[in-house]
Amino acid sequence: SAVISQKPSRDICQRGTSLTIQCQVDSQVTMMFWYRQQPGQSLTLIATANQGSEATYESGFVIDKFPISRPNLTFSTLTVSNMSPEDSSIYLCSVGTNQETQYFGPGTRLLVL
Amino acid sequence: GESVGLHLPTLSVQEGDNSIINCAYSNSASDYFIWYKQESGKGPQFIIDIRSNMDKRQGQRVTVLLNKTVKHLSLQIAATQPGDSAVYFCAETGGGADGLTFGKGTHLIIQP
């Protein structure tokens, strides 16, 4: 499986600010996704990061709040904009190839004060 | 909306015993199912998967069973070890470019 890294691994941010999370894969992948895992809960899909076009967002998530970039087949960023304490979560990227199996990065642990 | 859920939030078993983690799904169009293991401070780790045209698949110490009639999925872990302690999630997808829908998770605790 691909080796996936995320930066930063964790951060503490002030409300009203924005944080950009990076996801890097060691090989080209077809699909990249972003998920949120709120404290003590399961994972929820935020969006599919499409290479060369706008991301596809799930219900309840909007581009103004979670802008996503995917400039190539090995890299994507997720920005959490105008943060509030409710945005405190683990943010995870995952990758998929031509199979449906998705592999996850280590996650970015965000605390908003 | 469609969802994937788990029956038991916490499961405690003795080391060496077998464990069974259950999952119910409601999307009849689900085509592919995955079990993940998440240890504290880490991302979900792929364990085993199964497609809707199968009812059983075995890996090393793990078996996944799929009952499409009742929309039920289970993960069996044989001879549990301390390293099996983690939260286990089932996930489903319609396949292709779809993202995953996750269940609530079961915290498996292995007692010595």
PDB file of C-alpha atoms in Angstrom:
ATOM      1  CA  SER A   1       0.000   0.000   0.000  1.00  0.00           C
ATOM      2  CA  ALA A   2       1.030   3.623  -0.464  1.00  0.00           C
ATOM      3  CA  VAL A   3       2.876   5.544   2.228  1.00  0.00           C
ATOM      4  CA  ILE A   4       0.829   8.587   3.218  1.00  0.00           C
ATOM      5  CA  SER A   5       2.042  11.496   5.295  1.00  0.00           C
ATOM      6  CA  GLN A   6       0.206  14.499   6.682  1.00  0.00           C
ATOM      7  CA  LYS A   7       1.447  17.842   7.921  1.00  0.00           C
ATOM      8  CA  PRO A   8       1.071  19.117  10.520  1.00  0.00           C
ATOM      9  CA  SER A   9       0.501  16.088  12.736  1.00  0.00           C
ATOM     10  CA  ARG A  10      -1.236  18.305  15.276  1.00  0.00           C
ATOM     11  CA  ASP A  11      -1.889  21.967  15.933  1.00  0.00           C
ATOM     12  CA  ILE A  12      -3.550  24.300  18.377  1.00  0.00           C
ATOM     13  CA  CYS A  13      -5.192  27.299  16.734  1.00  0.00           C
ATOM     14  CA  GLN A  14      -7.106  30.379  17.742  1.00  0.00           C
ATOM     15  CA  ARG A  15     -10.690  30.834  16.641  1.00  0.00           C
ATOM     16  CA  GLY A  16     -11.150  32.874  13.505  1.00  0.00           C
ATOM     17  CA  THR A  17      -7.887  31.712  11.957  1.00  0.00           C
ATOM     18  CA  SER A  18      -7.345  29.173   9.163  1.00  0.00           C
ATOM     19  CA  LEU A  19      -5.152  26.087   8.936  1.00  0.00           C
ATOM     20  CA  THR A  20      -3.989  24.275   5.820  1.00  0.00           C
ATOM     21  CA  ILE A  21      -3.325  20.551   6.118  1.00  0.00           C
ATOM     22  CA  GLN A  22      -1.126  18.786   3.600  1.00  0.00           C
ATOM     23  CA  CYS A  23      -1.386  15.190   2.425  1.00  0.00           C
ATOM     24  CA  GLN A  24       1.507  13.630   0.498  1.00  0.00           C
ATOM     25  CA  VAL A  25       1.582  10.159  -1.060  1.00  0.00           C
ATOM     26  CA  ASP A  26       4.706   8.346  -2.180  1.00  0.00           C
ATOM     27  CA  SER A  27       3.127   7.137  -5.433  1.00  0.00           C
ATOM     28  CA  GLN A  28       0.542   8.364  -7.900  1.00  0.00           C
ATOM     29  CA  VAL A  29      -3.002   7.551  -6.867  1.00  0.00           C
ATOM     30  CA  THR A  30      -6.317   7.911  -8.626  1.00  0.00           C
ATOM     31  CA  MET A  31      -8.457   9.004  -5.730  1.00  0.00           C
ATOM     32  CA  MET A  32      -7.844  11.186  -2.711  1.00  0.00           C
ATOM     33  CA  PHE A  33     -10.405  11.917  -0.017  1.00  0.00           C
ATOM     34  CA  TRP A  34     -10.658  14.010   3.128  1.00  0.00           C
ATOM     35  CA  TYR A  35     -12.459  12.870   6.272  1.00  0.00           C
ATOM     36  CA  ARG A  36     -13.218  14.389   9.643  1.00  0.00           C
ATOM     37  CA  GLN A  37     -13.266  12.446  12.900  1.00  0.00           C
ATOM     38  CA  GLN A  38     -14.789  14.407  15.750  1.00  0.00           C
ATOM     39  CA  PRO A  39     -13.710  13.491  19.297  1.00  0.00           C
ATOM     40  CA  GLY A  40     -14.796   9.964  20.212  1.00  0.00           C
ATOM     41  CA  GLN A  41     -16.705   9.516  16.988  1.00  0.00           C
ATOM     42  CA  SER A  42     -16.466   7.796  13.645  1.00  0.00           C
ATOM     43  CA  LEU A  43     -15.186   9.182  10.365  1.00  0.00           C
ATOM     44  CA  THR A  44     -17.273  11.390   8.092  1.00  0.00           C
ATOM     45  CA  LEU A  45     -16.399  12.065   4.476  1.00  0.00           C
ATOM     46  CA  ILE A  46     -15.828  15.754   3.787  1.00  0.00           C
ATOM     47  CA  ALA A  47     -15.014  15.671   0.082  1.00  0.00           C
ATOM     48  CA  THR A  48     -13.330  13.948  -2.811  1.00  0.00           C
ATOM     49  CA  ALA A  49     -10.228  15.800  -3.979  1.00  0.00           C
ATOM     50  CA  ASN A  50     -10.256  15.808  -7.777  1.00  0.00           C
ATOM     51  CA  GLN A  51      -7.066  16.397  -9.681  1.00  0.00           C
ATOM     52  CA  GLY A  52      -7.388  19.353 -11.992  1.00  0.00           C
ATOM     53  CA  SER A  53     -10.930  20.275 -11.006  1.00  0.00           C
ATOM     54  CA  GLU A  54     -12.991  21.402  -8.042  1.00  0.00           C
ATOM     55  CA  ALA A  55     -13.476  19.018  -5.149  1.00  0.00           C
ATOM     56  CA  THR A  56     -16.774  17.187  -4.704  1.00  0.00           C
ATOM     57  CA  TYR A  57     -18.273  17.974  -1.292  1.00  0.00           C
ATOM     58  CA  GLU A  58     -20.594  15.867   0.814  1.00  0.00           C
ATOM     59  CA  SER A  59     -23.784  17.221   2.287  1.00  0.00           C
ATOM     60  CA  GLY A  60     -23.032  19.563   5.158  1.00  0.00           C
ATOM     61  CA  PHE A  61     -19.599  20.590   3.909  1.00  0.00           C
ATOM     62  CA  VAL A  62     -18.961  23.620   1.710  1.00  0.00           C
ATOM     63  CA  ILE A  63     -16.026  24.920  -0.257  1.00  0.00           C
ATOM     64  CA  ASP A  64     -15.875  28.256   1.552  1.00  0.00           C
ATOM     65  CA  LYS A  65     -15.282  26.476   4.862  1.00  0.00           C
ATOM     66  CA  PHE A  66     -13.116  23.600   3.594  1.00  0.00           C
ATOM     67  CA  PRO A  67     -11.314  24.625   0.406  1.00  0.00           C
ATOM     68  CA  ILE A  68      -9.374  21.743  -1.121  1.00  0.00           C
ATOM     69  CA  SER A  69      -6.608  21.657  -3.680  1.00  0.00           C
ATOM     70  CA  ARG A  70      -5.179  18.764  -5.629  1.00  0.00           C
ATOM     71  CA  PRO A  71      -2.524  19.978  -8.048  1.00  0.00           C
ATOM     72  CA  ASN A  72      -1.222  16.519  -8.965  1.00  0.00           C
ATOM     73  CA  LEU A  73      -1.683  12.789  -8.333  1.00  0.00           C
ATOM     74  CA  THR A  74       0.425  12.680  -5.164  1.00  0.00           C
ATOM     75  CA  PHE A  75      -0.565  15.768  -3.178  1.00  0.00           C
ATOM     76  CA  SER A  76      -3.624  17.474  -1.744  1.00  0.00           C
ATOM     77  CA  THR A  77      -4.401  20.170   0.804  1.00  0.00           C
ATOM     78  CA  LEU A  78      -7.431  20.814   2.991  1.00  0.00           C
ATOM     79  CA  THR A  79      -7.919  24.222   4.587  1.00  0.00           C
ATOM     80  CA  VAL A  80     -10.132  24.663   7.612  1.00  0.00           C
ATOM     81  CA  SER A  81     -11.242  28.285   7.382  1.00  0.00           C
ATOM     82  CA  ASN A  82     -12.435  30.741  10.016  1.00  0.00           C
ATOM     83  CA  MET A  83     -12.109  28.100  12.696  1.00  0.00           C
ATOM     84  CA  SER A  84     -14.304  27.716  15.762  1.00  0.00           C
ATOM     85  CA  PRO A  85     -13.983  25.254  18.673  1.00  0.00           C
ATOM     86  CA  GLU A  86     -16.493  22.999  16.896  1.00  0.00           C
ATOM     87  CA  ASP A  87     -13.845  22.377  14.237  1.00  0.00           C
ATOM     88  CA  SER A  88     -11.654  20.594  16.778  1.00  0.00           C
ATOM     89  CA  SER A  89     -11.262  17.154  15.219  1.00  0.00           C
ATOM     90  CA  ILE A  90      -8.896  14.766  13.563  1.00  0.00           C
ATOM     91  CA  TYR A  91      -8.652  15.407   9.840  1.00  0.00           C
ATOM     92  CA  LEU A  92      -7.605  12.444   7.733  1.00  0.00           C
ATOM     93  CA  CYS A  93      -6.757  12.007   4.108  1.00  0.00           C
ATOM     94  CA  SER A  94      -7.155   8.707   2.319  1.00  0.00           C
ATOM     95  CA  VAL A  95      -6.082   7.431  -1.057  1.00  0.00           C
ATOM     96  CA  GLY A  96      -7.446   4.857  -3.443  1.00  0.00           C
ATOM     97  CA  THR A  97      -6.254   3.320  -6.660  1.00  0.00           C
ATOM     98  CA  ASN A  98      -8.373   1.511  -9.209  1.00  0.00           C
ATOM     99  CA  GLN A  99      -9.653  -0.740  -6.448  1.00  0.00           C
ATOM    100  CA  GLU A 100     -12.126   0.541  -3.911  1.00  0.00           C
ATOM    101  CA  THR A 101      -9.780  -0.018  -0.964  1.00  0.00           C
ATOM    102  CA  GLN A 102      -8.776   3.212   0.713  1.00  0.00           C
ATOM    103  CA  TYR A 103      -5.680   3.692   2.819  1.00  0.00           C
ATOM    104  CA  PHE A 104      -5.455   6.414   5.411  1.00  0.00           C
ATOM    105  CA  GLY A 105      -2.844   8.847   6.512  1.00  0.00           C
ATOM    106  CA  PRO A 106      -1.944   9.291  10.199  1.00  0.00           C
ATOM    107  CA  GLY A 107      -4.289  12.241  10.624  1.00  0.00           C
ATOM    108  CA  THR A 108      -3.942  15.846  11.769  1.00  0.00           C
ATOM    109  CA  ARG A 109      -5.165  16.542  15.283  1.00  0.00           C
ATOM    110  CA  LEU A 110      -6.625  20.031  15.488  1.00  0.00           C
ATOM    111  CA  LEU A 111      -7.636  21.855  18.641  1.00  0.00           C
ATOM    112  CA  VAL A 112      -9.315  25.237  18.278  1.00  0.00           C
ATOM    113  CA  LEU A 113      -9.385  27.508  21.311  1.00  0.00           C
TER     114      LEU A 113
ATOM    115  CA  GLY B   1     -30.225   8.773   5.167  1.00  0.00           C
ATOM    116  CA  GLU B   2     -28.432   5.510   4.546  1.00  0.00           C
ATOM    117  CA  SER B   3     -26.060   4.570   7.327  1.00  0.00           C
ATOM    118  CA  VAL B   4     -23.796   1.894   8.653  1.00  0.00           C
ATOM    119  CA  GLY B   5     -24.009   1.110  12.347  1.00  0.00           C
ATOM    120  CA  LEU B   6     -22.608  -1.171  15.012  1.00  0.00           C
ATOM    121  CA  HIS B   7     -24.468  -3.124  17.694  1.00  0.00           C
ATOM    122  CA  LEU B   8     -21.921  -2.896  20.533  1.00  0.00           C
ATOM    123  CA  PRO B   9     -19.791   0.149  21.334  1.00  0.00           C
ATOM    124  CA  THR B  10     -17.404  -1.776  23.627  1.00  0.00           C
ATOM    125  CA  LEU B  11     -16.319  -5.406  23.615  1.00  0.00           C
ATOM    126  CA  SER B  12     -14.081  -6.911  26.273  1.00  0.00           C
ATOM    127  CA  VAL B  13     -12.523 -10.358  25.731  1.00  0.00           C
ATOM    128  CA  GLN B  14      -9.876 -12.447  27.409  1.00  0.00           C
ATOM    129  CA  GLU B  15      -6.527 -12.753  25.717  1.00  0.00           C
ATOM    130  CA  GLY B  16      -6.503 -15.881  23.584  1.00  0.00           C
ATOM    131  CA  ASP B  17     -10.264 -15.949  23.108  1.00  0.00           C
ATOM    132  CA  ASN B  18     -12.012 -15.276  19.814  1.00  0.00           C
ATOM    133  CA  SER B  19     -13.887 -12.008  19.316  1.00  0.00           C
ATOM    134  CA  ILE B  20     -16.728 -11.091  17.012  1.00  0.00           C
ATOM    135  CA  ILE B  21     -17.550  -7.509  16.071  1.00  0.00           C
ATOM    136  CA  ASN B  22     -20.842  -6.867  14.321  1.00  0.00           C
ATOM    137  CA  CYS B  23     -22.036  -4.210  11.910  1.00  0.00           C
ATOM    138  CA  ALA B  24     -25.386  -3.504  10.280  1.00  0.00           C
ATOM    139  CA  TYR B  25     -25.704  -1.547   7.080  1.00  0.00           C
ATOM    140  CA  SER B  26     -28.806  -0.095   5.489  1.00  0.00           C
ATOM    141  CA  ASN B  27     -27.720   0.785   1.944  1.00  0.00           C
ATOM    142  CA  SER B  28     -28.805  -2.119  -0.244  1.00  0.00           C
ATOM    143  CA  ALA B  29     -26.671  -0.705  -3.051  1.00  0.00           C
ATOM    144  CA  SER B  30     -23.486  -1.209  -1.034  1.00  0.00           C
ATOM    145  CA  ASP B  31     -21.059  -3.232  -3.093  1.00  0.00           C
ATOM    146  CA  TYR B  32     -17.864  -3.273  -1.100  1.00  0.00           C
ATOM    147  CA  PHE B  33     -17.135  -3.476   2.598  1.00  0.00           C
ATOM    148  CA  ILE B  34     -13.978  -2.864   4.590  1.00  0.00           C
ATOM    149  CA  TRP B  35     -12.940  -3.354   8.197  1.00  0.00           C
ATOM    150  CA  TYR B  36     -10.452  -0.912   9.699  1.00  0.00           C
ATOM    151  CA  LYS B  37      -8.527  -0.944  12.959  1.00  0.00           C
ATOM    152  CA  GLN B  38      -7.683   2.353  14.611  1.00  0.00           C
ATOM    153  CA  GLU B  39      -5.194   2.498  17.460  1.00  0.00           C
ATOM    154  CA  SER B  40      -4.955   5.519  19.687  1.00  0.00           C
ATOM    155  CA  GLY B  41      -3.271   8.440  17.949  1.00  0.00           C
ATOM    156  CA  LYS B  42      -3.172   6.757  14.550  1.00  0.00           C
ATOM    157  CA  GLY B  43      -5.152   6.694  11.344  1.00  0.00           C
ATOM    158  CA  PRO B  44      -7.403   3.749  10.436  1.00  0.00           C
ATOM    159  CA  GLN B  45      -5.500   0.680   9.279  1.00  0.00           C
ATOM    160  CA  PHE B  46      -6.962  -1.624   6.622  1.00  0.00           C
ATOM    161  CA  ILE B  47      -7.674  -5.126   7.961  1.00  0.00           C
ATOM    162  CA  ILE B  48      -9.790  -6.992   5.452  1.00  0.00           C
ATOM    163  CA  ASP B  49     -12.388  -6.366   2.771  1.00  0.00           C
ATOM    164  CA  ILE B  50     -15.201  -8.219   1.075  1.00  0.00           C
ATOM    165  CA  ARG B  51     -17.298  -7.663  -2.011  1.00  0.00           C
ATOM    166  CA  SER B  52     -21.056  -8.113  -2.175  1.00  0.00           C
ATOM    167  CA  ASN B  53     -20.756 -11.222  -4.365  1.00  0.00           C
ATOM    168  CA  MET B  54     -19.029 -13.069  -1.504  1.00  0.00           C
ATOM    169  CA  ASP B  55     -20.271 -14.169   1.916  1.00  0.00           C
ATOM    170  CA  LYS B  56     -16.984 -15.001   3.603  1.00  0.00           C
ATOM    171  CA  ARG B  57     -13.354 -14.032   3.346  1.00  0.00           C
ATOM    172  CA  GLN B  58     -10.440 -15.075   5.519  1.00  0.00           C
ATOM    173  CA  GLY B  59      -7.181 -13.402   6.335  1.00  0.00           C
ATOM    174  CA  GLN B  60      -4.531 -13.981   8.919  1.00  0.00           C
ATOM    175  CA  ARG B  61      -6.469 -14.556  12.196  1.00  0.00           C
ATOM    176  CA  VAL B  62      -9.384 -12.553  10.813  1.00  0.00           C
ATOM    177  CA  THR B  63     -12.540 -13.553   8.983  1.00  0.00           C
ATOM    178  CA  VAL B  64     -15.211 -11.291   7.565  1.00  0.00           C
ATOM    179  CA  LEU B  65     -18.740 -12.585   7.052  1.00  0.00           C
ATOM    180  CA  LEU B  66     -21.359 -10.843   4.946  1.00  0.00           C
ATOM    181  CA  ASN B  67     -25.071 -11.614   5.131  1.00  0.00           C
ATOM    182  CA  LYS B  68     -26.779  -9.592   2.442  1.00  0.00           C
ATOM    183  CA  THR B  69     -30.227 -10.913   3.340  1.00  0.00           C
ATOM    184  CA  VAL B  70     -30.184  -9.127   6.687  1.00  0.00           C
ATOM    185  CA  LYS B  71     -27.556  -6.527   5.721  1.00  0.00           C
ATOM    186  CA  HIS B  72     -25.121  -7.665   8.351  1.00  0.00           C
ATOM    187  CA  LEU B  73     -21.341  -7.714   8.433  1.00  0.00           C
ATOM    188  CA  SER B  74     -19.086  -9.235  11.071  1.00  0.00           C
ATOM    189  CA  LEU B  75     -15.382  -9.387  11.850  1.00  0.00           C
ATOM    190  CA  GLN B  76     -14.038 -12.404  13.666  1.00  0.00           C
ATOM    191  CA  ILE B  77     -10.625 -12.211  15.287  1.00  0.00           C
ATOM    192  CA  ALA B  78      -9.141 -15.522  16.378  1.00  0.00           C
ATOM    193  CA  ALA B  79      -6.882 -15.983  19.401  1.00  0.00           C
ATOM    194  CA  THR B  80      -6.902 -12.325  20.384  1.00  0.00           C
ATOM    195  CA  GLN B  81      -3.658 -10.685  21.460  1.00  0.00           C
ATOM    196  CA  PRO B  82      -2.975  -7.497  23.438  1.00  0.00           C
ATOM    197  CA  GLY B  83      -2.094  -5.763  20.169  1.00  0.00           C
ATOM    198  CA  ASP B  84      -5.639  -6.295  18.954  1.00  0.00           C
ATOM    199  CA  SER B  85      -6.896  -3.692  21.427  1.00  0.00           C
ATOM    200  CA  ALA B  86      -8.207  -0.829  19.301  1.00  0.00           C
ATOM    201  CA  VAL B  87     -11.361   0.671  17.845  1.00  0.00           C
ATOM    202  CA  TYR B  88     -12.715  -1.264  14.881  1.00  0.00           C
ATOM    203  CA  PHE B  89     -14.779   0.371  12.162  1.00  0.00           C
ATOM    204  CA  CYS B  90     -16.775  -1.133   9.343  1.00  0.00           C
ATOM    205  CA  ALA B  91     -17.141   0.928   6.199  1.00  0.00           C
ATOM    206  CA  GLU B  92     -19.088   0.535   3.007  1.00  0.00           C
ATOM    207  CA  THR B  93     -19.152   2.041  -0.434  1.00  0.00           C
ATOM    208  CA  GLY B  94     -21.041   1.681  -3.644  1.00  0.00           C
ATOM    209  CA  GLY B  95     -17.694   1.278  -5.349  1.00  0.00           C
ATOM    210  CA  GLY B  96     -15.743   3.143  -7.959  1.00  0.00           C
ATOM    211  CA  ALA B  97     -14.970   6.708  -7.031  1.00  0.00           C
ATOM    212  CA  ASP B  98     -17.265   6.831  -4.007  1.00  0.00           C
ATOM    213  CA  GLY B  99     -16.002   7.704  -0.579  1.00  0.00           C
ATOM    214  CA  LEU B 100     -16.639   5.479   2.411  1.00  0.00           C
ATOM    215  CA  THR B 101     -19.521   5.513   4.879  1.00  0.00           C
ATOM    216  CA  PHE B 102     -18.304   4.450   8.303  1.00  0.00           C
ATOM    217  CA  GLY B 103     -20.040   2.736  11.174  1.00  0.00           C
ATOM    218  CA  LYS B 104     -19.871   4.078  14.720  1.00  0.00           C
ATOM    219  CA  GLY B 105     -16.969   1.912  15.847  1.00  0.00           C
ATOM    220  CA  THR B 106     -16.438  -0.784  18.491  1.00  0.00           C
ATOM    221  CA  HIS B 107     -13.745  -0.471  21.133  1.00  0.00           C
ATOM    222  CA  LEU B 108     -12.187  -3.905  21.577  1.00  0.00           C
ATOM    223  CA  ILE B 109     -10.462  -4.409  24.921  1.00  0.00           C
ATOM    224  CA  ILE B 110      -8.227  -7.435  25.435  1.00  0.00           C
ATOM    225  CA  GLN B 111      -7.943  -8.458  29.056  1.00  0.00           C
ATOM    226  CA  PRO B 112      -4.874 -10.401  30.240  1.00  0.00           C
TER     227      PRO B 112
END
